Amino acid sequence: MSITEHESQDLIGRGELNDVEAILAVTNTDVDAVQHIVKDNADAIFTWDYTLSRPALRKLYEKAKTGQWNATTDLPWDTDVDLEETVTADQVAFSAGLTPNHYDGTVVAKWGDKEWMEFGIEQRRWSLSQFLHGEQGALLCTAKITETVPWYDAKLYASTQVVDEARHVEVFARYLEEKLGGGYQINAHLRMLLDDIVNDSRWDMTYLGMQVMVEGLALAAFGYMYQFTGEPLLKQLLRYVMSDEARHVAFGVLSLQEVYKEMSDAEIKERQEFAYEASVRMRDRFISQEVWNRMGVNTRDVVPLVLRDPTRAVFQQMLFAKIVPNCKKLGLLDRNDSWLRRRYEEMGVIQFENMDDTGEEYIKFELGEKLESDA
Ligand SMILES: [Fe+2]
Ligand SMILES: [Fe+2]
């Protein structure tokens, strides 16, 4: 059953999923801000039960301790990055797979090589900037989880993730500054999502929003860029980050599985709605409206075409390759008359439901392992 316009309004702030006007109306109006303050409504929980009673989380903690790396010394920062050269070589990874001849009737149709090159460079700056801001979101969220999760094993593990995320913020910020000549402010759709996650008082919502949704998407997107970029520093940076990120998603899946099994239908419905809202916000942010603006393009002309661009649709769907199987593993797809399954059908991403979930898959991402895309 599809949701009513009213329900949709409540959940995602618009009655229709593809309402372009409403998507574009959400913009970052404070691009010069250096601070953004969010109320973090949670209780900090001490536990006096120091027994390690969750073996899967304990194993993850041990893996995290031996999987540490040093961003300063383990990456080839002396690599010379020629932006025009790498953008040309990596088109598919960074133009988000646009079909140039799909934009007839707009100013984009008149673009020559120079404009597409500029767009490619801006798109790359923008993408890596949003990853940087998302990484800071993860840093704050895992510090919060360390405080709010009631289990000893999970507190230990979460503390290792705080260090991982600090390292991720460090590498993306440095790459943007040294190799790309600076980046973009946070996209407003992403900021709304991060605000909602930090704001929620229920500890499992931090996990669901960050570990399952934001990091699930990041793991898929990093994997895609890793596969298609020939820039050696970025490639290695992504490979290292992915080895951590796969553990992070596993942490979410392994922890929430236990909790969601015990929840009532009403409680699960709130989680399903939160997962849907997060999915839509992430999809909206990938429209990269700030890049179109910087290129002097009227987004109202172009975004409806972007949403229907056939090659871009493939990229868009791929972003959900980790989220959907993980939601399935958590029982979120099919509870309450398959409510979330229906939403993912509408979004065109349900086909990933039977792919590997990340509860075990993280081992395959360890440093030194060959990834499928390395072949
Ligand atoms: Fe991260
Ligand atoms: Fe992470």
Tab-separated table of C-alpha atoms and ligand atoms in Angstrom:
chain	number	residue	atom	x	y	z
A	1	MET	CA	0.000	0.000	0.000
A	2	SER	CA	1.344	3.428	-0.820
A	3	ILE	CA	1.432	6.059	1.870
A	4	THR	CA	-1.057	8.914	1.891
A	5	GLU	CA	0.016	12.416	1.023
A	6	HIS	CA	-0.574	13.359	4.639
A	7	GLU	CA	1.690	10.604	6.007
A	8	SER	CA	4.343	11.526	3.477
A	9	GLN	CA	4.118	15.180	4.531
A	10	ASP	CA	4.687	14.146	8.137
A	11	LEU	CA	7.644	11.903	7.355
A	12	ILE	CA	9.607	13.691	4.660
A	13	GLY	CA	8.078	17.170	4.606
A	14	ARG	CA	6.361	16.792	1.226
A	15	GLY	CA	3.356	14.903	-0.098
A	16	GLU	CA	5.119	13.517	-3.137
A	17	LEU	CA	8.509	11.759	-3.151
A	18	ASN	CA	9.658	13.421	-6.389
A	19	ASP	CA	8.344	16.943	-5.730
A	20	VAL	CA	11.279	18.864	-7.180
A	21	GLU	CA	10.187	22.276	-5.864
A	22	ALA	CA	10.049	20.947	-2.321
A	23	ILE	CA	13.424	19.183	-2.630
A	24	LEU	CA	15.112	22.331	-3.933
A	25	ALA	CA	13.469	24.536	-1.310
A	26	VAL	CA	15.703	22.893	1.307
A	27	THR	CA	18.961	24.826	1.047
A	28	ASN	CA	21.816	25.798	3.280
A	29	THR	CA	21.251	29.491	3.910
A	30	ASP	CA	24.120	29.931	6.345
A	31	VAL	CA	27.137	28.954	4.280
A	32	ASP	CA	29.546	31.143	6.271
A	33	ALA	CA	28.717	29.575	9.639
A	34	VAL	CA	31.638	27.933	11.432
A	35	GLN	CA	29.473	26.288	14.088
A	36	HIS	CA	26.204	24.429	14.180
A	37	ILE	CA	24.664	23.533	17.529
A	38	VAL	CA	22.258	20.622	17.994
A	39	LYS	CA	20.538	19.498	21.207
A	40	ASP	CA	21.621	16.011	22.124
A	41	ASN	CA	18.735	14.784	24.255
A	42	ALA	CA	20.116	11.548	25.601
A	43	ASP	CA	20.898	10.001	28.976
A	44	ALA	CA	24.474	8.932	29.652
A	45	ILE	CA	24.341	5.383	31.042
A	46	PHE	CA	26.935	3.787	33.328
A	47	THR	CA	27.007	0.034	33.563
A	48	TRP	CA	28.485	-1.927	36.464
A	49	ASP	CA	28.205	-5.180	34.569
A	50	TYR	CA	31.719	-5.657	33.194
A	51	THR	CA	31.182	-9.146	31.812
A	52	LEU	CA	31.797	-9.430	28.092
A	53	SER	CA	28.571	-11.196	27.228
A	54	ARG	CA	28.235	-10.462	23.519
A	55	PRO	CA	30.879	-12.459	21.650
A	56	ALA	CA	30.126	-10.950	18.223
A	57	LEU	CA	30.743	-7.440	19.546
A	58	ARG	CA	33.812	-8.569	21.418
A	59	LYS	CA	35.263	-10.021	18.225
A	60	LEU	CA	34.585	-6.756	16.472
A	61	TYR	CA	36.390	-4.885	19.256
A	62	GLU	CA	39.458	-7.121	18.884
A	63	LYS	CA	39.394	-6.567	15.091
A	64	ALA	CA	39.178	-2.837	15.610
A	65	LYS	CA	42.266	-2.816	17.829
A	66	THR	CA	44.414	-4.641	15.288
A	67	GLY	CA	42.895	-2.839	12.281
A	68	GLN	CA	44.139	0.632	13.256
A	69	TRP	CA	46.164	2.691	10.775
A	70	ASN	CA	47.888	6.043	10.818
A	71	ALA	CA	46.630	8.578	8.281
A	72	THR	CA	49.862	10.539	8.447
A	73	THR	CA	52.271	7.715	7.702
A	74	ASP	CA	50.220	5.049	5.867
A	75	LEU	CA	49.010	7.125	2.904
A	76	PRO	CA	51.145	8.501	0.024
A	77	TRP	CA	50.463	12.193	0.648
A	78	ASP	CA	53.321	13.202	-1.653
A	79	THR	CA	51.258	12.003	-4.672
A	80	ASP	CA	50.861	14.785	-7.202
A	81	VAL	CA	47.163	15.052	-8.107
A	82	ASP	CA	46.506	16.650	-11.491
A	83	LEU	CA	42.834	17.561	-11.187
A	84	GLU	CA	41.981	17.831	-14.864
A	85	GLU	CA	43.745	14.613	-15.676
A	86	THR	CA	42.132	12.574	-12.900
A	87	VAL	CA	38.684	14.063	-13.467
A	88	THR	CA	38.882	13.094	-17.132
A	89	ALA	CA	40.041	9.596	-16.261
A	90	ASP	CA	37.443	9.113	-13.503
A	91	GLN	CA	34.350	10.527	-15.240
A	92	VAL	CA	32.165	7.639	-14.269
A	93	ALA	CA	33.063	7.806	-10.589
A	94	PHE	CA	32.365	11.465	-10.110
A	95	SER	CA	29.965	12.956	-12.611
A	96	ALA	CA	27.588	10.563	-10.871
A	97	GLY	CA	27.054	8.986	-14.263
A	98	LEU	CA	25.171	11.740	-16.069
A	99	THR	CA	24.142	11.234	-19.700
A	100	PRO	CA	25.237	14.443	-21.480
A	101	ASN	CA	22.663	14.239	-24.288
A	102	HIS	CA	19.786	13.847	-21.816
A	103	TYR	CA	19.691	17.625	-21.105
A	104	ASP	CA	18.219	19.008	-24.329
A	105	GLY	CA	16.461	22.310	-23.935
A	106	THR	CA	18.576	23.393	-20.963
A	107	VAL	CA	21.811	25.327	-20.748
A	108	VAL	CA	23.607	22.039	-19.974
A	109	ALA	CA	22.948	20.837	-23.526
A	110	LYS	CA	25.239	23.624	-24.718
A	111	TRP	CA	28.116	22.649	-22.458
A	112	GLY	CA	31.406	21.897	-24.153
A	113	ASP	CA	34.420	20.037	-22.788
A	114	LYS	CA	35.427	23.022	-20.663
A	115	GLU	CA	32.102	23.143	-18.791
A	116	TRP	CA	31.917	19.387	-18.305
A	117	MET	CA	35.461	19.476	-16.936
A	118	GLU	CA	34.566	22.268	-14.531
A	119	PHE	CA	31.447	20.371	-13.507
A	120	GLY	CA	33.517	17.220	-12.926
A	121	ILE	CA	35.948	19.067	-10.685
A	122	GLU	CA	33.188	20.774	-8.700
A	123	GLN	CA	31.284	17.507	-8.398
A	124	ARG	CA	34.352	15.847	-6.955
A	125	ARG	CA	34.931	18.657	-4.463
A	126	TRP	CA	31.303	18.537	-3.492
A	127	SER	CA	31.149	14.735	-3.087
A	128	LEU	CA	34.232	14.511	-0.934
A	129	SER	CA	33.054	17.509	1.128
A	130	GLN	CA	29.774	15.783	1.918
A	131	PHE	CA	31.705	12.683	2.929
A	132	LEU	CA	33.849	14.849	5.189
A	133	HIS	CA	30.788	16.358	6.902
A	134	GLY	CA	29.186	12.936	7.206
A	135	GLU	CA	32.377	11.644	8.831
A	136	GLN	CA	32.156	14.398	11.418
A	137	GLY	CA	28.558	13.331	12.015
A	138	ALA	CA	29.848	9.807	12.630
A	139	LEU	CA	32.493	11.113	15.029
A	140	LEU	CA	29.849	12.868	17.135
A	141	CYS	CA	27.397	9.966	16.923
A	142	THR	CA	29.857	7.343	18.104
A	143	ALA	CA	30.966	9.531	20.993
A	144	LYS	CA	27.259	9.678	21.836
A	145	ILE	CA	26.814	5.916	21.507
A	146	THR	CA	29.731	5.338	23.873
A	147	GLU	CA	27.726	7.275	26.489
A	148	THR	CA	24.228	6.071	25.744
A	149	VAL	CA	24.449	2.359	24.887
A	150	PRO	CA	23.739	0.287	27.995
A	151	TRP	CA	26.092	-2.640	27.151
A	152	TYR	CA	29.723	-2.858	28.238
A	153	ASP	CA	30.940	-4.627	25.036
A	154	ALA	CA	29.282	-1.988	22.901
A	155	LYS	CA	30.843	0.885	24.861
A	156	LEU	CA	34.303	-0.594	24.325
A	157	TYR	CA	33.719	-1.085	20.620
A	158	ALA	CA	32.133	2.351	20.118
A	159	SER	CA	35.202	4.008	21.637
A	160	THR	CA	37.363	2.482	18.889
A	161	GLN	CA	35.011	3.833	16.295
A	162	VAL	CA	35.451	7.343	17.684
A	163	VAL	CA	39.173	7.097	16.817
A	164	ASP	CA	38.358	5.630	13.385
A	165	GLU	CA	36.032	8.527	12.597
A	166	ALA	CA	38.577	11.100	13.751
A	167	ARG	CA	40.956	9.547	11.251
A	168	HIS	CA	38.326	9.713	8.485
A	169	VAL	CA	37.637	13.381	9.164
A	170	GLU	CA	41.394	13.927	9.120
A	171	VAL	CA	41.980	12.262	5.727
A	172	PHE	CA	39.031	13.805	3.862
A	173	ALA	CA	39.772	17.298	5.242
A	174	ARG	CA	43.417	16.987	4.301
A	175	TYR	CA	42.695	15.624	0.831
A	176	LEU	CA	40.230	18.444	0.099
A	177	GLU	CA	42.620	21.084	1.363
A	178	GLU	CA	45.871	19.827	-0.164
A	179	LYS	CA	44.715	18.160	-3.378
A	180	LEU	CA	41.396	19.731	-4.361
A	181	GLY	CA	41.937	23.307	-3.196
A	182	GLY	CA	39.024	23.403	-0.760
A	183	GLY	CA	35.481	22.136	-0.556
A	184	TYR	CA	31.811	22.882	-0.005
A	185	GLN	CA	29.655	23.565	3.037
A	186	ILE	CA	27.312	20.836	4.220
A	187	ASN	CA	24.304	20.067	2.039
A	188	ALA	CA	21.058	20.972	3.848
A	189	HIS	CA	19.441	17.548	3.296
A	190	LEU	CA	22.418	15.835	4.881
A	191	ARG	CA	22.470	18.318	7.747
A	192	MET	CA	18.761	17.721	8.471
A	193	LEU	CA	19.436	14.019	8.657
A	194	LEU	CA	22.467	14.389	10.945
A	195	ASP	CA	20.475	16.778	13.167
A	196	ASP	CA	17.631	14.261	13.473
A	197	ILE	CA	20.039	11.484	14.388
A	198	VAL	CA	21.894	13.492	17.057
A	199	ASN	CA	18.660	14.954	18.371
A	200	ASP	CA	16.867	11.663	19.037
A	201	SER	CA	16.821	10.558	22.673
A	202	ARG	CA	16.587	6.799	21.946
A	203	TRP	CA	20.008	5.173	21.806
A	204	ASP	CA	19.134	2.685	19.095
A	205	MET	CA	18.150	5.539	16.762
A	206	THR	CA	21.730	6.817	16.740
A	207	TYR	CA	22.792	3.387	15.563
A	208	LEU	CA	20.018	3.055	13.005
A	209	GLY	CA	20.570	6.526	11.570
A	210	MET	CA	24.345	6.474	11.576
A	211	GLN	CA	25.642	2.882	11.482
A	212	VAL	CA	22.970	1.356	9.287
A	213	MET	CA	21.812	4.230	7.068
A	214	VAL	CA	24.559	6.870	6.723
A	215	GLU	CA	27.479	4.453	6.978
A	216	GLY	CA	25.710	1.813	4.893
A	217	LEU	CA	25.380	4.369	2.117
A	218	ALA	CA	28.969	5.553	2.611
A	219	LEU	CA	30.314	2.017	2.352
A	220	ALA	CA	28.519	1.527	-0.987
A	221	ALA	CA	29.570	4.943	-2.319
A	222	PHE	CA	33.211	4.527	-1.243
A	223	GLY	CA	33.256	1.106	-2.890
A	224	TYR	CA	31.973	2.606	-6.132
A	225	MET	CA	34.577	5.392	-6.152
A	226	TYR	CA	37.293	2.977	-5.132
A	227	GLN	CA	36.452	0.795	-8.093
A	228	PHE	CA	36.431	3.619	-10.629
A	229	THR	CA	39.144	6.034	-9.563
A	230	GLY	CA	42.658	5.730	-10.907
A	231	GLU	CA	44.031	8.413	-8.579
A	232	PRO	CA	46.393	6.376	-6.380
A	233	LEU	CA	46.206	8.479	-3.198
A	234	LEU	CA	42.414	8.645	-3.243
A	235	LYS	CA	42.186	4.956	-4.051
A	236	GLN	CA	44.316	3.978	-1.102
A	237	LEU	CA	42.576	6.434	1.175
A	238	LEU	CA	39.198	4.923	0.275
A	239	ARG	CA	40.480	1.390	0.721
A	240	TYR	CA	41.671	2.180	4.238
A	241	VAL	CA	38.482	3.997	5.169
A	242	MET	CA	36.367	1.101	3.829
A	243	SER	CA	38.184	-1.378	6.070
A	244	ASP	CA	36.938	0.625	9.071
A	245	GLU	CA	33.537	1.466	7.638
A	246	ALA	CA	32.583	-2.188	7.131
A	247	ARG	CA	33.193	-2.807	10.856
A	248	HIS	CA	31.031	0.179	11.700
A	249	VAL	CA	28.081	-1.086	9.709
A	250	ALA	CA	28.568	-4.540	11.275
A	251	PHE	CA	28.464	-2.912	14.727
A	252	GLY	CA	25.061	-1.431	13.888
A	253	VAL	CA	23.635	-4.628	12.464
A	254	LEU	CA	24.908	-6.903	15.245
A	255	SER	CA	23.691	-4.587	18.010
A	256	LEU	CA	20.275	-3.744	16.630
A	257	GLN	CA	19.408	-7.306	15.674
A	258	GLU	CA	19.214	-8.183	19.347
A	259	VAL	CA	17.130	-5.139	20.256
A	260	TYR	CA	14.694	-5.198	17.344
A	261	LYS	CA	13.773	-8.834	17.900
A	262	GLU	CA	12.175	-7.798	21.192
A	263	MET	CA	10.346	-4.711	19.974
A	264	SER	CA	6.589	-4.348	19.505
A	265	ASP	CA	5.096	-3.594	16.086
A	266	ALA	CA	4.454	0.003	17.108
A	267	GLU	CA	8.086	0.490	18.132
A	268	ILE	CA	9.300	-1.130	14.915
A	269	LYS	CA	7.038	1.118	12.850
A	270	GLU	CA	8.867	4.166	14.245
A	271	ARG	CA	12.185	2.597	13.174
A	272	GLN	CA	10.856	1.804	9.723
A	273	GLU	CA	9.704	5.393	9.314
A	274	PHE	CA	13.043	6.713	10.489
A	275	ALA	CA	14.870	4.471	8.012
A	276	TYR	CA	12.626	5.709	5.216
A	277	GLU	CA	13.105	9.359	6.138
A	278	ALA	CA	16.879	8.846	6.230
A	279	SER	CA	16.800	7.138	2.816
A	280	VAL	CA	14.917	10.014	1.222
A	281	ARG	CA	17.219	12.672	2.743
A	282	MET	CA	20.270	10.851	1.411
A	283	ARG	CA	18.734	10.448	-2.007
A	284	ASP	CA	17.871	14.171	-2.056
A	285	ARG	CA	21.360	15.225	-1.147
A	286	PHE	CA	22.853	13.390	-4.133
A	287	ILE	CA	21.077	15.793	-6.463
A	288	SER	CA	24.026	18.061	-5.540
A	289	GLN	CA	22.074	21.263	-6.031
A	290	GLU	CA	25.041	23.377	-4.829
A	291	VAL	CA	27.162	22.204	-7.774
A	292	TRP	CA	24.469	23.141	-10.302
A	293	ASN	CA	24.172	26.529	-8.623
A	294	ARG	CA	27.891	27.108	-8.802
A	295	MET	CA	27.811	26.233	-12.510
A	296	GLY	CA	25.175	28.936	-12.999
A	297	VAL	CA	22.478	26.438	-13.935
A	298	ASN	CA	18.857	26.924	-12.931
A	299	THR	CA	18.223	23.822	-10.817
A	300	ARG	CA	14.489	23.934	-11.558
A	301	ASP	CA	15.228	23.254	-15.227
A	302	VAL	CA	17.794	20.557	-14.715
A	303	VAL	CA	16.868	18.561	-11.604
A	304	PRO	CA	13.683	17.021	-13.068
A	305	LEU	CA	15.907	15.681	-15.870
A	306	VAL	CA	18.581	14.529	-13.406
A	307	LEU	CA	15.925	12.499	-11.598
A	308	ARG	CA	15.065	10.730	-14.860
A	309	ASP	CA	18.608	10.384	-16.223
A	310	PRO	CA	18.938	6.649	-16.996
A	311	THR	CA	22.659	6.256	-16.249
A	312	ARG	CA	22.387	8.281	-13.078
A	313	ALA	CA	19.552	6.046	-11.901
A	314	VAL	CA	21.987	3.150	-11.755
A	315	PHE	CA	24.347	5.130	-9.499
A	316	GLN	CA	21.415	6.285	-7.361
A	317	GLN	CA	20.228	2.721	-6.815
A	318	MET	CA	23.701	1.389	-6.089
A	319	LEU	CA	23.904	3.684	-3.062
A	320	PHE	CA	21.310	1.452	-1.389
A	321	ALA	CA	23.134	-1.820	-2.032
A	322	LYS	CA	24.184	-2.155	1.632
A	323	ILE	CA	21.243	-0.461	3.320
A	324	VAL	CA	18.496	-2.701	1.957
A	325	PRO	CA	20.004	-6.121	2.906
A	326	ASN	CA	20.951	-4.757	6.334
A	327	CYS	CA	17.406	-3.498	6.946
A	328	LYS	CA	16.184	-6.927	5.908
A	329	LYS	CA	18.535	-8.630	8.356
A	330	LEU	CA	17.172	-6.378	11.113
A	331	GLY	CA	13.597	-7.397	10.280
A	332	LEU	CA	12.702	-3.864	9.239
A	333	LEU	CA	11.593	-4.649	5.691
A	334	ASP	CA	8.690	-6.922	6.432
A	335	ARG	CA	7.232	-6.051	9.823
A	336	ASN	CA	3.963	-4.072	9.815
A	337	ASP	CA	2.671	-5.451	6.510
A	338	SER	CA	6.028	-4.938	4.781
A	339	TRP	CA	5.805	-1.175	5.258
A	340	LEU	CA	9.465	-0.460	4.509
A	341	ARG	CA	9.553	-2.973	1.658
A	342	ARG	CA	6.795	-0.965	-0.062
A	343	ARG	CA	8.755	2.265	0.358
A	344	TYR	CA	11.891	0.709	-1.121
A	345	GLU	CA	9.817	-0.611	-4.001
A	346	GLU	CA	8.642	2.950	-4.678
A	347	MET	CA	12.240	4.182	-4.538
A	348	GLY	CA	13.339	1.433	-6.948
A	349	VAL	CA	15.925	-0.130	-4.631
A	350	ILE	CA	14.290	-3.314	-3.319
A	351	GLN	CA	16.362	-5.486	-5.718
A	352	PHE	CA	19.287	-5.402	-3.263
A	353	GLU	CA	17.436	-7.220	-0.485
A	354	ASN	CA	19.227	-10.534	-0.994
A	355	MET	CA	22.760	-9.206	-1.299
A	356	ASP	CA	25.252	-9.891	1.510
A	357	ASP	CA	24.429	-8.053	4.699
A	358	THR	CA	27.325	-6.488	6.572
A	359	GLY	CA	26.958	-8.432	9.861
A	360	GLU	CA	29.668	-10.868	8.702
A	361	GLU	CA	30.847	-9.302	5.477
A	362	TYR	CA	33.192	-6.858	7.237
A	363	ILE	CA	35.929	-9.512	7.394
A	364	LYS	CA	36.194	-9.332	3.588
A	365	PHE	CA	37.088	-5.642	3.833
A	366	GLU	CA	40.049	-6.049	6.193
A	367	LEU	CA	43.299	-4.476	5.048
A	368	GLY	CA	45.336	-6.981	3.061
A	369	GLU	CA	42.218	-8.759	1.742
A	370	LYS	CA	41.555	-8.566	-1.974
A	371	LEU	CA	38.202	-6.930	-2.767
A	372	GLU	CA	35.936	-8.282	-5.504
A	373	SER	CA	36.457	-5.073	-7.478
A	374	ASP	CA	40.272	-5.563	-7.365
A	375	ALA	CA	40.023	-8.453	-9.782
B	1	FE	FE	33.848	6.993	8.815
B	2	FE	FE	32.156	4.982	10.083
